[in-house]
Short mmCIF file of C-alpha atoms in Angstrom, two decimals:
data_model
loop_
_atom_site.label_atom_id
_atom_site.label_comp_id
_atom_site.label_asym_id
_atom_site.label_seq_id
_atom_site.Cartn_x
_atom_site.Cartn_y
_atom_site.Cartn_z
CA UNK A 1 -50.44 -87.98 61.92
CA UNK A 2 -53.67 -85.97 62.45
CA UNK A 3 -56.38 -86.81 59.83
CA UNK A 4 -56.76 -83.24 58.68
CA UNK A 5 -52.98 -83.03 58.19
CA UNK A 6 -52.92 -86.18 56.22
CA UNK A 7 -55.82 -84.75 53.94
CA UNK A 8 -53.91 -81.54 53.44
CA UNK A 9 -50.75 -83.46 52.48
CA UNK A 10 -52.86 -85.74 50.03
CA UNK A 11 -54.40 -82.76 48.43
CA UNK A 12 -51.03 -81.03 47.95
CA UNK A 13 -49.57 -84.11 46.43
CA UNK A 14 -52.58 -84.47 44.10
CA UNK A 15 -52.06 -80.68 43.11
CA UNK A 16 -48.35 -81.21 42.42
CA UNK A 17 -49.04 -84.35 40.42
CA UNK A 18 -51.57 -82.49 38.41
CA UNK A 19 -49.17 -79.55 37.64
CA UNK A 20 -46.55 -82.19 36.58
CA UNK A 21 -49.06 -83.73 34.24
CA UNK A 22 -50.03 -80.44 32.85
CA UNK A 23 -46.47 -79.23 32.13
CA UNK A 24 -45.67 -80.26 28.59
CA UNK A 25 -42.13 -81.54 27.62
CA UNK A 26 -40.38 -78.50 26.39
CA UNK A 27 -36.82 -77.81 24.81
CA UNK A 28 -35.29 -74.41 24.37
CA UNK A 29 -34.61 -73.95 20.66
CA UNK A 30 -33.47 -70.29 20.36
CA UNK A 31 -32.67 -67.24 22.39
CA UNK A 32 -33.03 -63.77 20.73
CA UNK A 33 -31.60 -60.46 22.14
CA UNK A 34 -33.25 -57.09 21.26
CA UNK A 35 -32.15 -53.41 21.63
CA UNK A 36 -35.14 -51.13 22.64
CA UNK A 37 -35.39 -47.38 22.37
CA UNK A 38 -37.87 -44.93 23.60
CA UNK A 39 -37.76 -42.40 26.42
CA UNK A 40 -37.87 -45.08 29.17
CA UNK A 41 -34.96 -47.10 27.78
CA UNK A 42 -31.71 -47.73 29.76
CA UNK A 43 -28.95 -48.36 27.04
CA UNK A 44 -26.13 -48.72 29.60
CA UNK A 45 -24.86 -52.30 29.15
CA UNK A 46 -24.47 -53.20 32.89
CA UNK A 47 -28.07 -52.18 33.73
CA UNK A 48 -29.94 -52.20 30.54
CA UNK A 49 -33.65 -52.67 29.92
CA UNK A 50 -33.12 -54.51 26.54
CA UNK A 51 -35.17 -57.62 25.75
CA UNK A 52 -34.31 -61.17 25.80
CA UNK A 53 -36.78 -63.80 24.50
CA UNK A 54 -36.34 -67.61 25.07
CA UNK A 55 -38.22 -69.82 22.61
CA UNK A 56 -39.24 -73.39 22.88
CA UNK A 57 -40.12 -76.31 20.51
CA UNK A 58 -43.78 -76.09 21.69
CA UNK A 59 -44.31 -72.51 20.67
CA UNK A 60 -44.12 -71.02 24.00
CA UNK A 61 -41.75 -67.96 24.28
CA UNK A 62 -40.68 -66.33 27.51
CA UNK A 63 -39.75 -62.65 27.91
CA UNK A 64 -37.10 -61.14 29.91
CA UNK A 65 -35.21 -57.93 30.31
CA UNK A 66 -31.59 -56.81 30.84
CA UNK A 67 -28.09 -57.88 29.98
CA UNK A 68 -25.81 -56.96 26.98
CA UNK A 69 -24.97 -58.77 23.90
CA UNK A 70 -21.86 -60.71 24.97
CA UNK A 71 -23.05 -61.84 28.12
CA UNK A 72 -26.48 -63.04 26.78
CA UNK A 73 -24.94 -64.82 23.92
CA UNK A 74 -22.54 -66.55 26.34
CA UNK A 75 -25.19 -67.59 28.70
CA UNK A 76 -27.85 -68.44 25.99
CA UNK A 77 -25.22 -70.97 24.60
CA UNK A 78 -25.22 -72.89 27.88
CA UNK A 79 -29.09 -73.43 27.93
CA UNK A 80 -30.06 -74.09 24.38
CA UNK A 81 -31.33 -77.52 24.03
CA UNK A 82 -32.18 -77.85 27.70
CA UNK A 83 -35.59 -78.20 29.34
CA UNK A 84 -36.66 -74.69 30.41
CA UNK A 85 -38.82 -76.01 33.33
CA UNK A 86 -35.54 -77.03 35.32
CA UNK A 87 -35.04 -73.40 36.33
CA UNK A 88 -32.93 -73.93 39.24
CA UNK A 89 -30.78 -76.41 37.41
CA UNK A 90 -30.31 -73.89 34.57
CA UNK A 91 -29.40 -71.04 36.95
CA UNK A 92 -26.67 -73.24 38.42
CA UNK A 93 -25.55 -74.07 34.92
CA UNK A 94 -25.32 -70.43 33.98
CA UNK A 95 -23.85 -69.37 37.26
CA UNK A 96 -21.11 -71.87 37.46
CA UNK A 97 -20.09 -72.32 33.79
CA UNK A 98 -16.76 -70.79 32.86
CA UNK A 99 -15.55 -71.68 36.47
CA UNK A 100 -14.87 -68.07 37.77
CA UNK A 101 -17.60 -66.53 40.09
CA UNK A 102 -19.64 -64.25 37.69
CA UNK A 103 -19.55 -60.45 38.13
CA UNK A 104 -22.62 -58.20 38.38
CA UNK A 105 -22.75 -57.65 34.67
CA UNK A 106 -23.12 -61.44 33.97
CA UNK A 107 -25.61 -61.86 36.79
CA UNK A 108 -27.59 -59.07 35.35
CA UNK A 109 -27.82 -60.96 32.02
CA UNK A 110 -28.43 -64.24 33.97
CA UNK A 111 -31.43 -62.53 35.60
CA UNK A 112 -32.97 -61.51 32.26
CA UNK A 113 -33.04 -65.15 31.15
CA UNK A 114 -34.31 -66.33 34.34
CA UNK A 115 -37.18 -63.98 34.07
CA UNK A 116 -37.90 -65.49 30.53
CA UNK A 117 -37.74 -69.18 32.10
CA UNK A 118 -40.34 -68.33 34.74
CA UNK A 119 -42.49 -66.71 32.06
CA UNK A 120 -42.39 -69.77 30.04
CA UNK A 121 -43.27 -72.06 33.07
CA UNK A 122 -46.16 -69.87 34.07
CA UNK A 123 -47.34 -69.94 30.38
CA UNK A 124 -47.05 -73.63 29.99
CA UNK A 125 -49.11 -74.31 33.19
CA UNK A 126 -51.52 -71.45 32.49
CA UNK A 127 -50.96 -69.72 35.87
CA UNK A 128 -49.29 -66.31 36.94
CA UNK A 129 -45.71 -66.67 38.08
CA UNK A 130 -46.86 -65.67 41.64
CA UNK A 131 -48.78 -69.07 41.75
CA UNK A 132 -45.32 -70.75 41.20
CA UNK A 133 -43.90 -68.89 44.00
CA UNK A 134 -46.57 -69.81 46.65
CA UNK A 135 -49.49 -67.62 45.73
CA UNK A 136 -50.69 -64.24 46.65
CA UNK A 137 -49.89 -62.77 50.22
CA UNK A 138 -51.07 -59.12 49.45
CA UNK A 139 -53.71 -57.41 47.33
CA UNK A 140 -51.26 -54.91 45.90
CA UNK A 141 -47.81 -53.35 46.35
CA UNK A 142 -47.47 -49.77 47.77
CA UNK A 143 -45.15 -47.55 45.73
CA UNK A 144 -43.01 -44.52 46.27
CA UNK A 145 -42.37 -42.00 43.47
CA UNK A 146 -38.97 -41.15 41.97
CA UNK A 147 -39.05 -38.17 39.65
CA UNK A 148 -42.70 -37.14 40.19
CA UNK A 149 -43.61 -34.37 37.85
CA UNK A 150 -43.09 -30.92 39.34
CA UNK A 151 -46.20 -29.13 40.69
CA UNK A 152 -44.43 -25.89 41.38
CA UNK A 153 -42.23 -25.76 44.52
CA UNK A 154 -40.67 -28.84 46.09
CA UNK A 155 -43.33 -28.61 48.82
CA UNK A 156 -46.17 -28.56 46.33
CA UNK A 157 -44.65 -31.22 44.25
CA UNK A 158 -44.38 -33.69 47.37
CA UNK A 159 -47.95 -32.84 48.35
CA UNK A 160 -49.22 -33.43 44.77
CA UNK A 161 -47.29 -36.90 44.93
CA UNK A 162 -49.07 -38.09 48.05
CA UNK A 163 -52.49 -36.82 46.69
CA UNK A 164 -51.88 -38.95 43.62
CA UNK A 165 -51.93 -42.02 45.84
CA UNK A 166 -48.19 -42.83 46.31
CA UNK A 167 -47.10 -44.04 49.79
CA UNK A 168 -43.96 -41.74 49.74
CA UNK A 169 -42.13 -39.07 47.88
CA UNK A 170 -38.48 -39.64 47.20
CA UNK A 171 -35.78 -37.20 45.92
CA UNK A 172 -31.97 -37.20 45.83
CA UNK A 173 -31.09 -33.94 47.52
CA UNK A 174 -29.16 -30.93 46.22
CA UNK A 175 -27.38 -31.03 42.98
CA UNK A 176 -24.18 -29.08 42.28
CA UNK A 177 -25.40 -25.80 40.82
CA UNK A 178 -22.34 -26.14 38.38
CA UNK A 179 -20.66 -29.44 38.27
CA UNK A 180 -17.58 -28.03 36.58
CA UNK A 181 -16.89 -26.11 39.73
CA UNK A 182 -17.15 -29.07 42.16
CA UNK A 183 -19.43 -30.56 44.47
CA UNK A 184 -19.05 -28.99 47.86
CA UNK A 185 -20.25 -31.50 50.38
CA UNK A 186 -20.87 -29.25 53.49
CA UNK A 187 -22.71 -26.75 51.49
CA UNK A 188 -24.80 -29.34 49.87
CA UNK A 189 -25.65 -30.97 53.21
CA UNK A 190 -27.03 -27.49 54.43
CA UNK A 191 -28.96 -27.08 51.34
CA UNK A 192 -30.42 -30.58 51.32
CA UNK A 193 -31.52 -30.27 54.87
CA UNK A 194 -33.69 -27.30 53.97
CA UNK A 195 -34.95 -29.28 50.94
CA UNK A 196 -35.94 -32.03 53.28
CA UNK A 197 -37.90 -29.47 55.46
CA UNK A 198 -39.85 -28.50 52.45
CA UNK A 199 -40.78 -32.13 51.56
CA UNK A 200 -41.91 -33.02 55.04
CA UNK A 201 -44.11 -30.07 54.93
CA UNK A 202 -45.44 -31.03 51.63
CA UNK A 203 -46.12 -34.70 52.44
CA UNK A 204 -47.83 -33.80 55.87
CA UNK A 205 -48.16 -35.94 58.88
CA UNK A 206 -49.88 -38.75 56.93
CA UNK A 207 -47.50 -38.95 54.13
CA UNK A 208 -43.89 -40.41 53.93
CA UNK A 209 -40.85 -39.13 52.21
CA UNK A 210 -37.30 -40.64 51.49
CA UNK A 211 -34.16 -39.33 50.30
CA UNK A 212 -31.37 -40.85 48.09
CA UNK A 213 -27.80 -39.68 49.18
CA UNK A 214 -26.69 -41.24 45.98
CA UNK A 215 -23.34 -42.43 47.49
CA UNK A 216 -22.15 -38.70 47.01
CA UNK A 217 -21.19 -37.99 50.62
CA UNK A 218 -18.19 -38.91 52.62
CA UNK A 219 -18.68 -40.61 55.99
CA UNK A 220 -18.70 -37.37 58.15
CA UNK A 221 -21.11 -35.57 55.77
CA UNK A 222 -23.35 -38.61 55.62
CA UNK A 223 -23.52 -38.90 59.47
CA UNK A 224 -24.29 -35.19 59.86
CA UNK A 225 -27.00 -35.07 57.41
CA UNK A 226 -28.64 -38.25 58.75
CA UNK A 227 -28.58 -36.56 62.15
CA UNK A 228 -29.97 -33.20 60.85
CA UNK A 229 -33.03 -35.10 59.06
CA UNK A 230 -33.76 -37.46 61.83
CA UNK A 231 -36.44 -35.24 63.50
CA UNK A 232 -38.10 -34.97 59.97
CA UNK A 233 -38.85 -38.73 60.14
CA UNK A 234 -37.60 -39.94 56.73
CA UNK A 235 -39.06 -43.43 55.68
CA UNK A 236 -35.38 -44.19 54.74
CA UNK A 237 -32.24 -42.71 53.69
CA UNK A 238 -30.99 -44.49 50.51
CA UNK A 239 -27.15 -45.13 49.76
CA UNK A 240 -25.64 -42.88 52.36
CA UNK A 241 -22.12 -43.64 51.38
CA UNK A 242 -20.22 -45.51 48.59
CA UNK A 243 -21.03 -49.30 48.26
CA UNK A 244 -17.66 -50.91 47.28
CA UNK A 245 -16.80 -51.80 50.88
CA UNK A 246 -19.70 -53.22 52.87
CA UNK A 247 -17.73 -53.36 56.07
CA UNK A 248 -18.13 -49.60 56.40
CA UNK A 249 -21.67 -49.93 57.46
CA UNK A 250 -20.48 -51.55 60.79
CA UNK A 251 -18.95 -48.05 61.47
CA UNK A 252 -21.96 -45.98 60.09
CA UNK A 253 -24.84 -48.08 61.50
CA UNK A 254 -24.30 -47.09 65.14
CA UNK A 255 -23.76 -43.46 64.30
CA UNK A 256 -27.12 -42.87 62.68
CA UNK A 257 -30.68 -43.42 63.86
CA UNK A 258 -32.50 -42.92 60.50
CA UNK A 259 -33.62 -46.14 58.61
CA UNK A 260 -31.09 -47.08 55.87
CA UNK A 261 -31.84 -48.49 52.55
CA UNK A 262 -28.87 -50.24 50.57
CA UNK A 263 -28.43 -52.62 47.70
CA UNK A 264 -29.12 -50.97 44.37
CA UNK A 265 -25.36 -51.65 43.43
CA UNK A 266 -25.52 -55.35 44.48
CA UNK A 267 -26.19 -58.48 42.61
CA UNK A 268 -26.62 -62.02 44.11
CA UNK A 269 -27.22 -62.80 47.71
CA UNK A 270 -23.51 -63.06 48.47
CA UNK A 271 -23.02 -59.40 47.70
CA UNK A 272 -25.37 -58.30 50.56
CA UNK A 273 -25.59 -61.34 52.93
CA UNK A 274 -23.10 -59.88 55.49
CA UNK A 275 -25.06 -56.67 55.59
CA UNK A 276 -28.37 -58.47 56.01
CA UNK A 277 -27.10 -61.03 58.64
CA UNK A 278 -25.75 -58.22 60.89
CA UNK A 279 -28.72 -56.12 60.37
CA UNK A 280 -26.66 -53.05 59.02
CA UNK A 281 -29.46 -51.79 57.09
CA UNK A 282 -33.23 -51.79 57.23
CA UNK A 283 -34.35 -52.15 53.69
CA UNK A 284 -32.96 -54.00 50.69
CA UNK A 285 -32.80 -52.18 47.45
CA UNK A 286 -31.66 -55.42 45.57
CA UNK A 287 -33.63 -55.76 42.36
CA UNK A 288 -34.34 -57.64 39.14
CA UNK A 289 -32.81 -58.61 36.96
CA UNK A 290 -29.61 -57.37 38.70
CA UNK A 291 -29.72 -60.01 41.50
CA UNK A 292 -29.85 -62.88 38.94
CA UNK A 293 -33.45 -63.11 38.25
CA UNK A 294 -36.65 -64.28 40.30
CA UNK A 295 -34.92 -67.58 41.21
CA UNK A 296 -32.09 -65.69 43.23
CA UNK A 297 -34.44 -62.80 44.35
CA UNK A 298 -36.62 -65.09 46.38
CA UNK A 299 -33.53 -66.53 48.22
CA UNK A 300 -32.40 -63.03 48.91
CA UNK A 301 -35.99 -62.18 50.22
CA UNK A 302 -35.90 -65.24 52.53
CA UNK A 303 -32.53 -64.04 53.89
CA UNK A 304 -33.99 -60.44 54.38
CA UNK A 305 -37.08 -61.96 56.16
CA UNK A 306 -35.01 -64.07 58.56
CA UNK A 307 -33.20 -60.86 59.75
CA UNK A 308 -36.23 -58.43 59.57
CA UNK A 309 -35.05 -56.48 56.55
CA UNK A 310 -37.72 -55.09 54.35
CA UNK A 311 -37.74 -54.88 50.58
CA UNK A 312 -37.87 -51.79 48.54
CA UNK A 313 -36.27 -53.01 45.07
CA UNK A 314 -34.91 -50.41 42.72
CA UNK A 315 -36.77 -49.75 39.33
CA UNK A 316 -34.70 -51.04 36.38
CA UNK A 317 -37.30 -51.58 33.59
CA UNK A 318 -40.93 -52.42 32.90
CA UNK A 319 -40.51 -56.18 32.50
CA UNK A 320 -38.48 -56.29 35.68
CA UNK A 321 -41.04 -54.23 37.54
CA UNK A 322 -43.80 -56.58 36.35
CA UNK A 323 -41.74 -59.50 37.65
CA UNK A 324 -41.16 -57.83 40.93
CA UNK A 325 -44.96 -57.53 41.52
CA UNK A 326 -44.99 -61.41 41.33
CA UNK A 327 -42.18 -61.72 43.88
CA UNK A 328 -43.41 -59.33 46.29
CA UNK A 329 -46.95 -60.38 46.01
CA UNK A 330 -45.72 -63.88 47.12
CA UNK A 331 -43.83 -62.55 50.10
CA UNK A 332 -45.24 -61.63 53.51
CA UNK A 333 -42.64 -59.09 54.90
CA UNK A 334 -42.57 -55.27 54.56
CA UNK A 335 -42.43 -54.28 50.82
CA UNK A 336 -42.53 -51.07 48.81
CA UNK A 337 -41.72 -50.57 45.12
CA UNK A 338 -40.12 -47.64 43.31
CA UNK A 339 -42.10 -46.07 40.33
CA UNK A 340 -40.82 -43.30 38.16
CA UNK A 341 -43.00 -40.34 37.58
CA UNK A 342 -46.68 -41.17 37.34
CA UNK A 343 -46.00 -44.88 36.17
CA UNK A 344 -46.23 -44.61 32.47
CA UNK A 345 -44.09 -47.47 31.19
CA UNK A 346 -43.09 -45.44 28.28
CA UNK A 347 -42.23 -48.62 26.26
CA UNK A 348 -43.79 -48.87 22.78
CA UNK A 349 -42.29 -52.38 22.39
CA UNK A 350 -44.30 -53.61 25.32
CA UNK A 351 -48.09 -53.39 24.69
CA UNK A 352 -48.64 -54.79 28.09
CA UNK A 353 -46.40 -54.81 31.14
CA UNK A 354 -47.17 -53.91 34.75
CA UNK A 355 -50.44 -52.87 36.23
CA UNK A 356 -50.03 -49.53 37.97
CA UNK A 357 -52.94 -47.39 39.30
CA UNK A 358 -53.03 -44.37 41.73
CA UNK A 359 -49.71 -45.21 43.44
CA UNK A 360 -50.08 -48.92 43.67
CA UNK A 361 -48.97 -52.00 41.57
CA UNK A 362 -51.35 -54.98 41.25
CA UNK A 363 -50.79 -58.49 40.40
CA UNK A 364 -52.15 -59.71 37.00
CA UNK A 365 -54.12 -62.85 36.72
CA UNK A 366 -52.58 -63.89 33.39
CA UNK A 367 -50.14 -66.82 32.55
CA UNK A 368 -46.60 -66.25 33.14
CA UNK A 369 -45.32 -62.58 33.82
CA UNK A 370 -48.47 -61.10 32.16
CA UNK A 371 -46.15 -59.12 29.73
CA UNK A 372 -46.58 -58.82 25.94
CA UNK A 373 -43.72 -57.96 23.69
CA UNK A 374 -43.88 -56.51 20.10
CA UNK A 375 -40.63 -57.26 18.23
CA UNK A 376 -41.48 -54.98 15.31
CA UNK A 377 -40.72 -52.15 17.80
CA UNK A 378 -37.30 -53.43 18.66
CA UNK A 379 -34.07 -54.12 16.97
CA UNK A 380 -32.88 -57.73 16.79
CA UNK A 381 -29.22 -57.78 17.65
CA UNK A 382 -28.48 -61.55 18.25
CA UNK A 383 -29.89 -64.88 18.12
CA UNK A 384 -28.46 -68.13 19.61
CA UNK A 385 -29.59 -71.57 18.31
CA UNK A 386 -26.46 -73.70 19.04
CA UNK A 387 -25.33 -75.02 22.52
CA UNK A 388 -21.75 -73.92 23.54
CA UNK A 389 -20.24 -75.13 26.69
CA UNK A 390 -16.40 -74.75 26.58
CA UNK A 391 -15.83 -75.95 30.05
CA UNK A 392 -16.87 -79.44 31.33
CA UNK A 393 -19.74 -79.87 33.67
CA UNK A 394 -19.14 -82.01 36.68
CA UNK A 395 -21.90 -83.67 38.44
CA UNK A 396 -22.36 -85.35 41.87
CA UNK A 397 -23.37 -88.95 41.88
CA UNK A 398 -26.98 -87.91 42.46
CA UNK A 399 -26.88 -85.75 39.20
CA UNK A 400 -26.63 -82.25 40.65
CA UNK A 401 -23.84 -80.17 39.27
CA UNK A 402 -20.66 -78.95 41.02
CA UNK A 403 -17.70 -76.83 39.97
CA UNK A 404 -15.30 -78.25 37.29
#
């Protein structure tokens, strides 16, 4: 082995040993789940922005976001009493317990707890989470705007968005004038095309724009609209058709040339692996905590990198947005993040969350996720202090777990 390679390997071994020595022995003692309010809160149970905290016997508390009361309680009972630093092991325990493969609601809750576990480990070692993921690969993450404040006409608003510093302006096309009278697809396609021309004029040659079809359109209308807007060079078309049957993209992909962004509705990597492996879309909208947390998201990102798929995760909440900065700043592929409005977290329970400035998100040089939570501004709903595992855990001879 080359002497320089030996020295590098030796230095890495010393660094790893130093981290192990620096990591205190910890045990999870309590999990708490809080409801939060405010303008930016998402109360829906299967994509909430409520707060979960994981407490340890050494006084280190991790902060996560997402889930609902029942799923958090069920998963918390699995990990109480465990070592929080064994993050992959705990992820497997939570994913496999109760035997049946978890649905997206449970994966969302698992993701909330996973964020908190990474936060604990970063705090215990005194390093930002991105250091646990391999260190920084970029100085910041560019963003595109959803719901940028109106500056007058659609053209003027798109222009103001780019001047603010955003990489791209995103909108979701024409709404039904009166939903009670139905959504007429063909009329809305024509109206949306006119709106797209206004947006392209607003962002100019140097700006980018994107559109979310919001799964509203049937296949023929989605194909027609993609064809109409192709000369306007959209950065991406999001969710052109319904997501329940991923196989439909085998039909759609050869019929359109606009870049496609898909994944907001998906959870763990198995939900979207077929689409990625067959390169049936160009950008993944899979996000945190929906995917099962940082642990699972990094695996999803590796799958995307393997097949040249970019990452443009959906915005779900301030803690998740902060966590995504750590993920994307430790990855090297194309990445763009969604930001609402002008980037105000609108979260009184979070004195500190993400660092957003002039259309960009920046990594924070603080231990863990760099998020602060004020429980006095939230409503404590549940706390779990006892372990509860109703189904046996089976282990291979080497100690790793398998299904019961």
